[in-house]
Short mmCIF file of C-alpha atoms in Angstrom, two decimals:
data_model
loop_
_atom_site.label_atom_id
_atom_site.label_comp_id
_atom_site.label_asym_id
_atom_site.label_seq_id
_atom_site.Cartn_x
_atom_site.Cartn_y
_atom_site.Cartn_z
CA UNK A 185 -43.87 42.63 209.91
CA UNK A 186 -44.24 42.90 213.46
CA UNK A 187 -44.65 46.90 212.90
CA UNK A 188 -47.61 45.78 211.26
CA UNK A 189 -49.47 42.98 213.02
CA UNK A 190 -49.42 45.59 215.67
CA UNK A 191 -51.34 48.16 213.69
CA UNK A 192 -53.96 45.94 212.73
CA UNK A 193 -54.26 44.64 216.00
CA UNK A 194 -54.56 48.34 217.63
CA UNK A 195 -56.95 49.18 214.58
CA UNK A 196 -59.43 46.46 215.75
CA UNK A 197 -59.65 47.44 218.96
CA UNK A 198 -60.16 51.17 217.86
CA UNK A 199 -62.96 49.89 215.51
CA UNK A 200 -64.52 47.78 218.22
CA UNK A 201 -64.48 50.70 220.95
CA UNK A 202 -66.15 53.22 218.03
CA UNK A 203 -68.99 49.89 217.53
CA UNK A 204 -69.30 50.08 221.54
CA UNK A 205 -69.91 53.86 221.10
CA UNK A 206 -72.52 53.10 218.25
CA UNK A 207 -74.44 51.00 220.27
CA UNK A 208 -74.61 52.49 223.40
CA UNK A 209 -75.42 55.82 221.54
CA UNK A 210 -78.30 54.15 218.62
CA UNK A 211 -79.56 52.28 222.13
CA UNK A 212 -79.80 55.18 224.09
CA UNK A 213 -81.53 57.42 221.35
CA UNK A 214 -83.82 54.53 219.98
CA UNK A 215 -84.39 53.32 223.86
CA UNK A 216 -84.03 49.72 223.51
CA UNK A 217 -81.11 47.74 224.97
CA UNK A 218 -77.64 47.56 223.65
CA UNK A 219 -77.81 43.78 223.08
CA UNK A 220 -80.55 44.08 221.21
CA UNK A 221 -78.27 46.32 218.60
CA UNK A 222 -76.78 43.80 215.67
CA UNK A 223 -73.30 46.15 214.08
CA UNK A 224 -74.60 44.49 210.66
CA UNK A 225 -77.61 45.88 210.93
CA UNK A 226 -78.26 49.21 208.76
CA UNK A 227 -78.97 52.55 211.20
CA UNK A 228 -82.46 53.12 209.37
CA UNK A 229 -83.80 49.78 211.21
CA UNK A 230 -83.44 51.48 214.34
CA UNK A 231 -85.21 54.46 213.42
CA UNK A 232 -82.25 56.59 212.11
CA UNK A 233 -83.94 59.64 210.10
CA UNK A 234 -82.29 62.82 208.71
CA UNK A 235 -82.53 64.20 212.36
CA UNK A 236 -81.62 61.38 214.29
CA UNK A 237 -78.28 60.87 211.73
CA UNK A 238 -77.63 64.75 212.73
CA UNK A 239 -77.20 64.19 216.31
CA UNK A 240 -75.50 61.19 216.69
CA UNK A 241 -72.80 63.11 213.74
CA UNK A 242 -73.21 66.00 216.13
CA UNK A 243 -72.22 63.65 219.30
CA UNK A 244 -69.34 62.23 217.47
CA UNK A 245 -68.11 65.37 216.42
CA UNK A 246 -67.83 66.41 220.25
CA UNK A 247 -66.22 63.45 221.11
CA UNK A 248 -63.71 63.15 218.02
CA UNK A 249 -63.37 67.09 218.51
CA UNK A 250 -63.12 66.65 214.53
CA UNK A 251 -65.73 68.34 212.04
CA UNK A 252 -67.43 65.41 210.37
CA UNK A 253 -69.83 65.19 206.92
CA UNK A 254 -73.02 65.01 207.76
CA UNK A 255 -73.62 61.97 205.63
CA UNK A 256 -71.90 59.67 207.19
CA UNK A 257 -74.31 57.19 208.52
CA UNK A 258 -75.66 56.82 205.13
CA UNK A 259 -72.00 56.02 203.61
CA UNK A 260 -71.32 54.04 206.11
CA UNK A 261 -74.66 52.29 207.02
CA UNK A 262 -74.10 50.04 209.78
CA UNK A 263 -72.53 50.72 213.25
CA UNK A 264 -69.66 48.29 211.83
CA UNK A 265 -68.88 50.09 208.83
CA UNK A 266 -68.85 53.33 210.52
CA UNK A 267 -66.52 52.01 213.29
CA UNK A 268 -64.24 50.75 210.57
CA UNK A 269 -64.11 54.33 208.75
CA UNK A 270 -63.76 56.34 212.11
CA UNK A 271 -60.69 53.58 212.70
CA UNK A 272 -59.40 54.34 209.88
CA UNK A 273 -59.60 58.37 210.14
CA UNK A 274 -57.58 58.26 213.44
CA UNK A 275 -54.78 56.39 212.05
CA UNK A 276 -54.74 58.96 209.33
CA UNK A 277 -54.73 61.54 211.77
CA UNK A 278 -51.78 59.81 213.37
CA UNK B 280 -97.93 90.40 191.79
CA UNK B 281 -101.71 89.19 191.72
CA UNK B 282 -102.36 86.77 194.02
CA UNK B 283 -104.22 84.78 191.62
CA UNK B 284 -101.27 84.51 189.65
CA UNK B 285 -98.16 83.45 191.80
CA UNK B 286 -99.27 81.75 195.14
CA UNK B 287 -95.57 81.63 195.54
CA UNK B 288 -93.15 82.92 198.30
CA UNK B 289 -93.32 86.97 198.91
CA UNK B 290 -90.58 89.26 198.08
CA UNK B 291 -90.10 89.84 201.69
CA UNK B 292 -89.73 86.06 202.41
CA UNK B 293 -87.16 85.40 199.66
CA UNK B 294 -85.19 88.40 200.77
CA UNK B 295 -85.60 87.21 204.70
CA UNK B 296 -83.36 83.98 203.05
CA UNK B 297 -80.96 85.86 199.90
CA UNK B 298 -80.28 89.42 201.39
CA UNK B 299 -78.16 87.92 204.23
CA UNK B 300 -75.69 90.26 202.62
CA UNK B 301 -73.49 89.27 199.66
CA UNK B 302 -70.30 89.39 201.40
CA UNK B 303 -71.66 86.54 203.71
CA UNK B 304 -72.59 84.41 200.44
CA UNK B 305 -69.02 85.14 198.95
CA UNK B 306 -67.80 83.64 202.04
CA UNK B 307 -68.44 80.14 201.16
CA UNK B 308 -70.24 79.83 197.77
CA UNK B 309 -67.69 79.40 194.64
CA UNK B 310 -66.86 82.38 193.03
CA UNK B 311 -69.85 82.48 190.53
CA UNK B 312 -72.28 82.91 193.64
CA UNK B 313 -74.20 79.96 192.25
CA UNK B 314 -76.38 78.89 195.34
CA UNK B 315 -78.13 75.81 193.70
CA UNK B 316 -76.82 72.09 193.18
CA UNK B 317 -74.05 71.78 191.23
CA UNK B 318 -73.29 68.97 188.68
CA UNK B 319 -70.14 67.30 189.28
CA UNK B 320 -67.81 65.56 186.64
CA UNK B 321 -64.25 63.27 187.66
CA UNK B 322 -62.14 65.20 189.34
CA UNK B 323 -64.19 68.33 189.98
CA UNK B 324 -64.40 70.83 193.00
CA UNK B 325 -66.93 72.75 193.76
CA UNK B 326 -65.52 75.93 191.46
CA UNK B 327 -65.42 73.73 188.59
CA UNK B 328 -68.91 71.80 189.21
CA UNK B 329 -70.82 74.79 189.19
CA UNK B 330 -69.37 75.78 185.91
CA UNK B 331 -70.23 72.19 184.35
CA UNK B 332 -73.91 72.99 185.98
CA UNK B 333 -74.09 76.55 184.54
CA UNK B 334 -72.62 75.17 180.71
CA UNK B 335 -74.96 72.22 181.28
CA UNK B 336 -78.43 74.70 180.96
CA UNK B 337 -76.76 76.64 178.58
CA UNK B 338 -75.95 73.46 176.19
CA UNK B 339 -79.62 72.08 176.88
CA UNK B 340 -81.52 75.40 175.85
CA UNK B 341 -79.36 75.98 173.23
CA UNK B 342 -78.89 79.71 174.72
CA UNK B 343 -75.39 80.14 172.64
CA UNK B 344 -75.73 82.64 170.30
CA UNK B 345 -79.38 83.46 171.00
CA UNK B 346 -80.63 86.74 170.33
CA UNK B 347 -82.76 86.91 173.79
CA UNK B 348 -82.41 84.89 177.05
CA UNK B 349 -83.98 84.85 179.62
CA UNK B 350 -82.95 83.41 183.64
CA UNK B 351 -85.49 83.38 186.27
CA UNK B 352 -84.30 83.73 188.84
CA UNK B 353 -80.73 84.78 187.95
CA UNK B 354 -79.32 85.09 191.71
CA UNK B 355 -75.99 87.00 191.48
CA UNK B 356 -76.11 86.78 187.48
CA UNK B 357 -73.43 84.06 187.29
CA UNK B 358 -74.68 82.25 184.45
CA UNK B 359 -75.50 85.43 182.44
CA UNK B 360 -72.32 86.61 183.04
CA UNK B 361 -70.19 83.57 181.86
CA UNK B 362 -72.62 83.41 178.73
CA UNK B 363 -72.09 86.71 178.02
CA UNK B 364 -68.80 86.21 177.77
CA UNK B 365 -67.95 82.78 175.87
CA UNK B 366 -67.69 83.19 171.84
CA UNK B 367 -70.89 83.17 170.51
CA UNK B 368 -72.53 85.00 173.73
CA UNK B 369 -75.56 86.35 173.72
CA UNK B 370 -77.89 88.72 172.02
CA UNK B 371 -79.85 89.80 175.10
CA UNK B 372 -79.83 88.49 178.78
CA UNK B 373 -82.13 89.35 181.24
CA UNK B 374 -82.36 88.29 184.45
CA UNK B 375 -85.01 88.08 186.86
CA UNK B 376 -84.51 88.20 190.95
CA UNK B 377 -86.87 89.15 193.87
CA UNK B 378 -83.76 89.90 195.78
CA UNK B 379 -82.64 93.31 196.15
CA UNK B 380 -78.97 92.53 196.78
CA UNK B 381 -78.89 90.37 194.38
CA UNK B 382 -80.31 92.92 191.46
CA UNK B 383 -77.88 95.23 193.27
CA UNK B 384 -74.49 93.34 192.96
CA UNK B 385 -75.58 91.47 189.96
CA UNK B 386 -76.13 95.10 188.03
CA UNK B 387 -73.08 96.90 188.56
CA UNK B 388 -70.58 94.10 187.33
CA UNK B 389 -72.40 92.47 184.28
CA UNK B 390 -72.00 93.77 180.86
CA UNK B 391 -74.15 96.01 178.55
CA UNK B 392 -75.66 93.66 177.13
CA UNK B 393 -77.33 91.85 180.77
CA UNK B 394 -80.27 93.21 182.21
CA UNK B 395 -81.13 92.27 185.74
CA UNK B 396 -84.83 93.36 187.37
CA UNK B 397 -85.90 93.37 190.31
CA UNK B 398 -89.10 91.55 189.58
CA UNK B 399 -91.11 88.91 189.82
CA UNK B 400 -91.88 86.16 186.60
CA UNK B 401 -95.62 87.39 187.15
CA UNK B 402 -94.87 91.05 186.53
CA UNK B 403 -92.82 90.47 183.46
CA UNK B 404 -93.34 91.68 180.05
CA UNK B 405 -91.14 91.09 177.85
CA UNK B 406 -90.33 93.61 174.90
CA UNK B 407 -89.82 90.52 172.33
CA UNK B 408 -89.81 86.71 172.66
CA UNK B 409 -86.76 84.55 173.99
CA UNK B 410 -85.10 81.86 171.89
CA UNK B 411 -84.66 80.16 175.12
CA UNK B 412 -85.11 80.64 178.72
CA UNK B 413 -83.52 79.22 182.11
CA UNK B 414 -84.32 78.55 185.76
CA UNK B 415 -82.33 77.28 188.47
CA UNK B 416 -83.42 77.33 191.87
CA UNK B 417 -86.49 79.79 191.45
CA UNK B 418 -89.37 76.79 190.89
CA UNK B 419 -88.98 75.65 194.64
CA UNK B 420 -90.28 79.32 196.11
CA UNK B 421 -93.27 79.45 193.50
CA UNK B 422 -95.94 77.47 196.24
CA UNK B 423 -95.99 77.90 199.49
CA UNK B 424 -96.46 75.88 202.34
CA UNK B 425 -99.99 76.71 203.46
CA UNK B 426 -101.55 76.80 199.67
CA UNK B 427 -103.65 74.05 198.37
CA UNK B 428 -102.98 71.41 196.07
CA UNK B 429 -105.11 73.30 193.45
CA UNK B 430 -103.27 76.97 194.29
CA UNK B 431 -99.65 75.01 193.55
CA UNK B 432 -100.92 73.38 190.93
CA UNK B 433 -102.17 76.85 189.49
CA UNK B 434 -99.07 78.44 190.23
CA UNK B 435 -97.01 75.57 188.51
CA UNK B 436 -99.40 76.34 185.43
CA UNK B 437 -99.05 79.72 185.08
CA UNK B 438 -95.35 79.38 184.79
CA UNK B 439 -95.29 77.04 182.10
CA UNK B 440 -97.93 79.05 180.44
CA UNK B 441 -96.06 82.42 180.73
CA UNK B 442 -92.71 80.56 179.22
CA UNK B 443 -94.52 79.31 176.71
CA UNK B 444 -96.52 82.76 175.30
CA UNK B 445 -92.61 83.94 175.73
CA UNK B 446 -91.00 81.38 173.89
CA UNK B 447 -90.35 81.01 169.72
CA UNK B 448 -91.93 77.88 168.60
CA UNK B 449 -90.08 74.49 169.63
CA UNK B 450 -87.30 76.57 171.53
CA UNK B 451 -86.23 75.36 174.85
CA UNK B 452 -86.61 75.67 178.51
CA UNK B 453 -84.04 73.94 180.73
CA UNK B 454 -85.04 74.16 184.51
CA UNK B 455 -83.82 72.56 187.43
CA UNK B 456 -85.27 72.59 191.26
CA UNK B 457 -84.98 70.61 194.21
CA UNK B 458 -88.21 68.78 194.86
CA UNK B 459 -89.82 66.16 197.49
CA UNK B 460 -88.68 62.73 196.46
CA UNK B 461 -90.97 59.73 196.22
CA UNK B 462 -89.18 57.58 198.82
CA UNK B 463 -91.70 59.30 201.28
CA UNK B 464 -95.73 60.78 200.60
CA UNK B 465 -95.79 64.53 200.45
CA UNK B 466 -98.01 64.88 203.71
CA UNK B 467 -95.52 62.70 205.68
CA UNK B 468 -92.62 64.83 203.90
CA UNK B 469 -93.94 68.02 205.60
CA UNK B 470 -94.24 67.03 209.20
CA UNK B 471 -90.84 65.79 209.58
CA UNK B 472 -88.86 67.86 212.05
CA UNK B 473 -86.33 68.52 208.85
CA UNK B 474 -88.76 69.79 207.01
CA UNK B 475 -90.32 71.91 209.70
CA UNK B 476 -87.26 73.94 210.29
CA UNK B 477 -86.21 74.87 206.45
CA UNK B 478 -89.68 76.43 206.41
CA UNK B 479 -89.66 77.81 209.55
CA UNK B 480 -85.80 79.00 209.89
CA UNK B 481 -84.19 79.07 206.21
CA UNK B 482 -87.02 79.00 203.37
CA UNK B 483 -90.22 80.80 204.70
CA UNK B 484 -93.48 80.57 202.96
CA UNK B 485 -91.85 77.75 200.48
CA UNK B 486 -92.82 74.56 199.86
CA UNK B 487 -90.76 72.49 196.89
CA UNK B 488 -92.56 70.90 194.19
CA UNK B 489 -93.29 67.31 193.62
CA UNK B 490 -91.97 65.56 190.46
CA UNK B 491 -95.86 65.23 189.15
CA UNK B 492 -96.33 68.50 189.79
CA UNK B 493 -93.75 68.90 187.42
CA UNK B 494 -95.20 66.97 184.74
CA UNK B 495 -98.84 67.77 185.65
CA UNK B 496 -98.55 71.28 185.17
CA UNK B 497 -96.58 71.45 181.77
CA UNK B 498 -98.67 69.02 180.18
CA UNK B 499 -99.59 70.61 176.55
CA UNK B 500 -97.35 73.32 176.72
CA UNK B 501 -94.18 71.34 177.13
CA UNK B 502 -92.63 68.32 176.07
CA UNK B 503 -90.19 67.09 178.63
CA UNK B 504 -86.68 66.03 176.58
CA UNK B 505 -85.01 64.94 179.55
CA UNK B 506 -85.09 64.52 183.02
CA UNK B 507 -82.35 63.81 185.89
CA UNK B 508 -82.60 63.71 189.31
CA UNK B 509 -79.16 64.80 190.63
CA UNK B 510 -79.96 64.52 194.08
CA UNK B 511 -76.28 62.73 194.80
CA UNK B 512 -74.41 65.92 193.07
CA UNK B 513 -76.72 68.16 195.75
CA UNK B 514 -75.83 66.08 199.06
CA UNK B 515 -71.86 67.28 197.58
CA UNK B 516 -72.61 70.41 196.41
CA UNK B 517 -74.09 70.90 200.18
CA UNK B 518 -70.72 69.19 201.77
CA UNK B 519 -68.53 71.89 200.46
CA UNK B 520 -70.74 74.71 201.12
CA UNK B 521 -70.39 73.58 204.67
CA UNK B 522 -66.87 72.59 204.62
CA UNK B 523 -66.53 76.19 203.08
CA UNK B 524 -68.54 77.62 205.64
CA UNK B 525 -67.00 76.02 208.55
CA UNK B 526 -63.53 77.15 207.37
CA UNK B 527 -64.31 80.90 207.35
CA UNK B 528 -66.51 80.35 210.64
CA UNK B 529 -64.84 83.72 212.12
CA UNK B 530 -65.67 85.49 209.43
CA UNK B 531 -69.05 84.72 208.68
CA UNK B 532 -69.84 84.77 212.39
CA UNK B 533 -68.52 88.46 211.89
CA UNK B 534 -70.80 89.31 209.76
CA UNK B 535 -74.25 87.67 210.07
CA UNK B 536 -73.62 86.72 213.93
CA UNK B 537 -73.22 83.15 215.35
CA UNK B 538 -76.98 82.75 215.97
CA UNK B 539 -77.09 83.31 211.61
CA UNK B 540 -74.13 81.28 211.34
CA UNK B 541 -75.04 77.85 213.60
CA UNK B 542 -78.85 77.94 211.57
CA UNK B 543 -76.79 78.22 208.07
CA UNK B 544 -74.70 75.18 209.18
CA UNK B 545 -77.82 73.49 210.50
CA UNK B 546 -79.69 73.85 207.31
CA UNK B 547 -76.54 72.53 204.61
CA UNK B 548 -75.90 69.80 206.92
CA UNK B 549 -80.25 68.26 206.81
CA UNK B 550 -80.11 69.13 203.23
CA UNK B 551 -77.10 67.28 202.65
CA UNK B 552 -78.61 64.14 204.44
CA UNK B 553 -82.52 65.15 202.77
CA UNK B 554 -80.28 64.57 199.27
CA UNK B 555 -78.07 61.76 200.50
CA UNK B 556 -80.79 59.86 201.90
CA UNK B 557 -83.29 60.53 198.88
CA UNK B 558 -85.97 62.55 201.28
CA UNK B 559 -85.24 65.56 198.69
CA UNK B 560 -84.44 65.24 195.09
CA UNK B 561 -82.77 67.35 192.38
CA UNK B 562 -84.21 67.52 188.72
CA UNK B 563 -83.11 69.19 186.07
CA UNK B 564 -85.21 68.74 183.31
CA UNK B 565 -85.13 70.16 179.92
CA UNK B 566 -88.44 71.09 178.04
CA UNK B 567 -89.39 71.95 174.24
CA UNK B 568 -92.63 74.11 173.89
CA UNK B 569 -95.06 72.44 171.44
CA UNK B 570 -97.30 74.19 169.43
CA UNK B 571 -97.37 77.45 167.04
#
């Protein structure tokens, strides 16, 4: 039980330091200012196109130093869904 | 080729994109060498979804059995071949490709009885009519970028004309092509920065069709039976190219250099996001000709 409350606990913060990423990357690229970033709030409202989703897979790629589909940000559409998936792939990796 | 009749993409431009060599192809396409969208079922990879996609145009022109088929645009001659081959077969296959490696490879391993020429739709004469006639990924390189709407339309026309002087009353054309989708206006399509480097780096001098070009241009001479746009089974069919790809990166880098291979992986990964996100669209569409 304890084994387990732990997990889920160390998942969270994983998930909230990949939303951190997310923000301070879609802020960055879409030059407004990280507040202004809502993680329930779809990539496309911030001016995600097909290039824009390239790069920031290509910039997560580099930091994950793990070959990502290219899709992603429309599977997972919001900066909290993708943190929750990329969570979830490093305990896999574990 | 009159210029009149196919405004479409030059010999040398489709060959610039398909005679990267066939052992670089073989690297990470299925073992078919089917380079257009597959359709996938439960539980298929990429192997098997091509197959579906290959049985798929065969089922909806009713090309079992026939005594004359014809593919344009027949790439490596993978769906010739398998026809060729299932009970029933085929009569006559012939194949049409403006790529030289293609007509090449494609010749020395099919049987007797499949014919693949080096030649454009616009040159061909046939020495009978077909019973039914299929097209996978030729119908995007038939405009080009700079032509007018009129000149695609033209192009479009003459197609659908030519298919239908070639076809037996109420036979069957199945065709599929990856088109513009209507989530965006064609004019705004073009200038994206996607779109500006397939034409410029991986497809030059074409310029996909529109769905109303589609219809537009086979009005009279067609009845359109069906219609899908597969454009999820594309964005997939694009993953595992460059899954494939990226798994024999050595290899390929080898052979067509790493400037080759980092464009290649470039282009699969904006098509599989132009699919995904609905920017590009995949029909496959099955006509009957109408009339005597």
């Amino acid at each position: 039980m304890t084994g387990l409350a732990q997990t889920d606990v160390t998942m969270l913060d994983v998930q909230k330091e990949y939303e951190r990423w997310l923000i301070a990357h879609l802020a960055r690229e879409a030059g407004i200012k990280p507040e202004e970033i809502d993680t329930k709030v779809p990539f496309s409202r911030y001016g995600l196109d097909s290039v824009a989703a390239l790069t920031l897979v290509g910039d997560l790629e580099r930091e994950l130093r793990l070959e990502l589909s290219p899709t992603l940000p429309y599977e997972y559409p919001t900066p909290e869904a993708l943190a929750q998936h990329l969570a979830g792939l490093g305990r896999r990796a574990d | 080729m009159t210029a009149s009749l196919n405004q479409g993409a030059s010999a040398e431009a489709i060959q610039y994109h398909y005679d990267l060599g066939n052992d670089f192809y073989e690297l990470w396409l299925d073992p078919t060498l089917s380079y257009s969208g597959a359709m996938y079922g439960p539980g298929d990879t990429l192997e098997t979804a091509q197959l579906r996609k290959i049985d798929y145009h065969i089922d909806a022109s009713e090309a079992r059995g026939a005594a004359r088929l014809l593919d344009v645009g027949c790439g490596w001659g993978g769906l010739l071949r398998r026809l060729a081959t299932e009970p029933g077969g085929v009569g006559k296959g012939i194949g049409l490709t403006l790529s030289a490696a293609q007509a090449r490879w494609a010749s020395a391993i099919s049987p007797p009885n499949i014919e693949i020429r080096l030649e454009s739709w616009a040159d061909h004469q046939p020495e009978g009519p077909y019973d039914a006639i299929i097209s996978v990924g030729a119908f995007e390189h038939f405009a080009r970028i700079d032509s007018t709407d009129e000149e695609r339309l033209n192009s479009y026309r003459a197609f659908f004309s030519r298919c239908h002087d070639w076809l037996l009353p109420g036979k069957r054309l199945s065709l599929q092509t990856f088109a513009y989708g209507s989530r965006r206006r064609r004019e705004e399509g073009r200038l994206t920065e996607g779109t500006r480097f397939l034409a410029k780096e991986i497809f030059p001098e074409t310029d996909p069709p529109r769905l109303v070009d589609i219809v537009a241009a086979s009005d009279g001479l067609f009845e359109i039976e069906s219609l899908r746009n597969d454009r999820k089974d594309y964005a997939r069919t694009c993953k595992d190219w460059l899954t494939r790809l990226r798994a024999k990166r050595a290899d390929a880098t080898a052979l067509v250099g790493e400037a080759a291979f980092a464009r290649y992986e470039r282009y699969l990964q904006l098509s599989a996001v132009g699919f995904e996100a609905g920017y590009l669209a995949l029909f496959r569409v099955v006509l009957s000709r109408v009339g005597r």
